[in-house]
Tab-separated table of C-alpha atoms in Angstrom:
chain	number	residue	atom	x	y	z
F	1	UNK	CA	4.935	-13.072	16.335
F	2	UNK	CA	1.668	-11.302	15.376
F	3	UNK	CA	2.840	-11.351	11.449
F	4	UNK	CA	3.212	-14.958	11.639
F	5	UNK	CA	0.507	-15.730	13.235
F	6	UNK	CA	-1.928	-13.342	10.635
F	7	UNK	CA	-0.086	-14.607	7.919
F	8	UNK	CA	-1.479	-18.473	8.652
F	9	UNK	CA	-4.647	-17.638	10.120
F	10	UNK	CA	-5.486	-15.601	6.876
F	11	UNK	CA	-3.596	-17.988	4.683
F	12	UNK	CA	-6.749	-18.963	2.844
F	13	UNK	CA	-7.979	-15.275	2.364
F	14	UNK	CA	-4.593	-14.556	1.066
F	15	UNK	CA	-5.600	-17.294	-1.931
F	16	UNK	CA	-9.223	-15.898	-2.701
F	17	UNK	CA	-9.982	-14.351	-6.031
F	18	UNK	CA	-11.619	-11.531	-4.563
F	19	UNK	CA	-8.592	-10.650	-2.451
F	20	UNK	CA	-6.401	-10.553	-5.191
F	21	UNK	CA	-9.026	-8.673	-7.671
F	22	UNK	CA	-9.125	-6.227	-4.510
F	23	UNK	CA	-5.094	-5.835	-4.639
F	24	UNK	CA	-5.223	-5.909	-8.492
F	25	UNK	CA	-7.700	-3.025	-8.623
F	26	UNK	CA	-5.228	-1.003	-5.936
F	27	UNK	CA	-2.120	-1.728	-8.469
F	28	UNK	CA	-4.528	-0.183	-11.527
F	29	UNK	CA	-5.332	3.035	-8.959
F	30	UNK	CA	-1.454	3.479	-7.990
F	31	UNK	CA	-0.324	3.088	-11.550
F	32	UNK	CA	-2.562	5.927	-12.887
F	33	UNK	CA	-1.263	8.337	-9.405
F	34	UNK	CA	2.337	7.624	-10.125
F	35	UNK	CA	2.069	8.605	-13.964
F	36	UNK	CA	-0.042	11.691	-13.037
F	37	UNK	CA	2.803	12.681	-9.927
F	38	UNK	CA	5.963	11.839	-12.570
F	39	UNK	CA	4.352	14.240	-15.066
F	40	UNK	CA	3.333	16.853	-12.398
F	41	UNK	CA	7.858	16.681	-11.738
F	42	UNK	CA	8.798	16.511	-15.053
F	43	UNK	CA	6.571	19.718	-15.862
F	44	UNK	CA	8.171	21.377	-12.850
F	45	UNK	CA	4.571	21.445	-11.340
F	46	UNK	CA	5.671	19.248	-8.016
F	47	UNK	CA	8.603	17.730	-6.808
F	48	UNK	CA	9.572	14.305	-5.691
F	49	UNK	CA	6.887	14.513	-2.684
F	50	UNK	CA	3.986	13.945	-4.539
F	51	UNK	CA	5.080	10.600	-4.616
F	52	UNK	CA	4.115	10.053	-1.094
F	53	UNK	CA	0.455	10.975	-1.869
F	54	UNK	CA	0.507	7.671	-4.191
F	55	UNK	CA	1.709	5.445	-1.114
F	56	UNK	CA	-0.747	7.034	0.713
F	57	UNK	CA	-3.200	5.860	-1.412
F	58	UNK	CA	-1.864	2.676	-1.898
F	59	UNK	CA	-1.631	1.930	2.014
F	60	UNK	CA	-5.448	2.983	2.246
F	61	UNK	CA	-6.574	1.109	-0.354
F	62	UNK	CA	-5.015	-1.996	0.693
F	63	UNK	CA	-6.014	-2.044	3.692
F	64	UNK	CA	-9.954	-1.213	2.959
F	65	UNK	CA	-9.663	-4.325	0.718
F	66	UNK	CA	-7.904	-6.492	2.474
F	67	UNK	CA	-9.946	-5.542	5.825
F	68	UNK	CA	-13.185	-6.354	3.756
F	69	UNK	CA	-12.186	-9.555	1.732
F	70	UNK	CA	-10.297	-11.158	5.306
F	71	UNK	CA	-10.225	-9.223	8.512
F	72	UNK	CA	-8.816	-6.455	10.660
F	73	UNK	CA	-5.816	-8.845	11.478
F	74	UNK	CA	-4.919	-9.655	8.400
F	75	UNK	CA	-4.735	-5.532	7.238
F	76	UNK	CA	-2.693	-4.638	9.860
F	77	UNK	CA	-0.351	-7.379	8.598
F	78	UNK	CA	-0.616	-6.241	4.693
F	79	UNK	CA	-0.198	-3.039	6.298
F	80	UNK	CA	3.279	-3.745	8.074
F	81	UNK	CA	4.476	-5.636	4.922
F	82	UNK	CA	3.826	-2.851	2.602
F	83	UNK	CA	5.153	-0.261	5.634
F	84	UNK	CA	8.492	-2.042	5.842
F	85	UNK	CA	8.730	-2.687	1.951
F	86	UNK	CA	8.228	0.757	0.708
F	87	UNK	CA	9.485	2.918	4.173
F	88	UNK	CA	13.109	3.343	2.775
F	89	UNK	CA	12.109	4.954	-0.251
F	90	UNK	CA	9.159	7.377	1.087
F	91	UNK	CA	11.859	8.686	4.198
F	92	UNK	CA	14.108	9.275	1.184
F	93	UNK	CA	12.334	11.133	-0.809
F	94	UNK	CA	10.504	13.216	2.165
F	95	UNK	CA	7.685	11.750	3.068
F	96	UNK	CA	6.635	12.846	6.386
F	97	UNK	CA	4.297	10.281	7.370
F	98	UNK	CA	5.076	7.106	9.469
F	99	UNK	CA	4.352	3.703	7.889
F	100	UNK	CA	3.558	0.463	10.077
F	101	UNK	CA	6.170	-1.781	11.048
């Protein structure tokens, strides 16, 4: 299908430095939102939601880089990956928003 065919046709974007220093730099940015949303719960500030702001995040800042470093095709299909990875765990703790699939 269309994942298949991304995946190969961006195969050599995947392996770029610059793609992976993109992806790095979203890790850094969704490490610092989930320690800031797990000590908004644990001071009773927020509740479990505020972890769907981080995937949020996450989803939008993978796709920027991944649409600049490679291509439009190959973010929708970083896109659905992360959308079918992470979906069972944002529906479960509330998340209202719809992830690609």
């Amino acid at each position: 299908g269309a994942g298949r065919d991304a995946l190969l046709s961006e195969a050599s974007c995947f392996s770029r430095d610059d793609f992976e220093w993109g992806i790095y730099q979203c890790s850094k940015a969704m490490k610092l939102e989930t320690d800031i949303a797990a000590l908004q719960i644990q001071t009773g500030i927020a509740d479990s939601t505020s972890f769907c702001l981080v995937f949020d995040s996450l989803l939008k800042c993978i796709q920027l880089n991944v649409q600049r470093t490679c291509s439009p095709k190959a973010a929708d299909f970083t896109s659905s990956v992360y959308g079918h990875t992470i979906k069972a765990l944002a529906k479960h703790i509330g998340c209202a928003f719809n992830f690609r699939q």
